[in-house]
């Protein structure tokens, strides 16, 4: 397992639409998911899409365990949202690709998802609450959409500018 670099805005790769995994869940895909999970835990975060580490495949990892709880990693290969309910709720979201930026996004409170798990078994289940928010957020990544794309143009630009400035500041500190 290896910790990979997480892409941040405005990296154009984050806007790519990810391709389906062909041939099922292989050892290579499991190794990718293991790296993604280690990267996500190191960041730290609760969800990560493969495109966020520069791999344009429809793969997501997630762990919604609270601090102090036993880790509960989840793996999603070729996930799809089959159905959503009409009821929505705002939820404050953040993103490892848009560090230190948080804002509310309105999403359906419940969605039916279908995917292949770590062992390649087909799963279909309803996601609710934080699980529903997180899977929708990560699924957006697979379509080249970031949570800041739901914000006003001004808020989105401020978020990108803030991330760019923080990156420049970190680069200067590393050189000094």
PDB file of N, CA, C and O in Angstrom, residues 33 86-87 154 165 176:
ATOM      1  N   UNK A  33      -7.564   0.369  -4.619  1.00  0.00           N
ATOM      2  CA  UNK A  33      -8.463   0.717  -3.511  1.00  0.00           C
ATOM      3  C   UNK A  33      -7.717   0.739  -2.176  1.00  0.00           C
ATOM      4  O   UNK A  33      -7.987   1.601  -1.330  1.00  0.00           O
ATOM      5  N   UNK A  86     -37.288  12.392  -3.302  1.00  0.00           N
ATOM      6  CA  UNK A  86     -37.462  13.821  -3.593  1.00  0.00           C
ATOM      7  C   UNK A  86     -36.974  14.711  -2.464  1.00  0.00           C
ATOM      8  O   UNK A  86     -36.492  15.811  -2.706  1.00  0.00           O
ATOM      9  N   UNK A  87     -37.091  14.235  -1.228  1.00  0.00           N
ATOM     10  CA  UNK A  87     -36.728  15.057  -0.075  1.00  0.00           C
ATOM     11  C   UNK A  87     -35.218  15.337  -0.087  1.00  0.00           C
ATOM     12  O   UNK A  87     -34.402  14.441  -0.264  1.00  0.00           O
ATOM     13  N   UNK A 154     -19.029  33.329  -7.450  1.00  0.00           N
ATOM     14  CA  UNK A 154     -18.145  34.088  -6.567  1.00  0.00           C
ATOM     15  C   UNK A 154     -17.567  33.195  -5.462  1.00  0.00           C
ATOM     16  O   UNK A 154     -16.356  33.188  -5.228  1.00  0.00           O
ATOM     17  N   UNK A 165      -3.571  29.962  -3.100  1.00  0.00           N
ATOM     18  CA  UNK A 165      -2.706  30.735  -2.207  1.00  0.00           C
ATOM     19  C   UNK A 165      -2.067  29.830  -1.155  1.00  0.00           C
ATOM     20  O   UNK A 165      -0.884  29.969  -0.854  1.00  0.00           O
ATOM     21  N   UNK A 176      12.184  27.416   1.595  1.00  0.00           N
ATOM     22  CA  UNK A 176      12.952  28.202   2.577  1.00  0.00           C
ATOM     23  C   UNK A 176      13.670  27.337   3.591  1.00  0.00           C
ATOM     24  O   UNK A 176      13.521  26.236   3.820  1.00  0.00           O
TER      25      UNK A 176
END
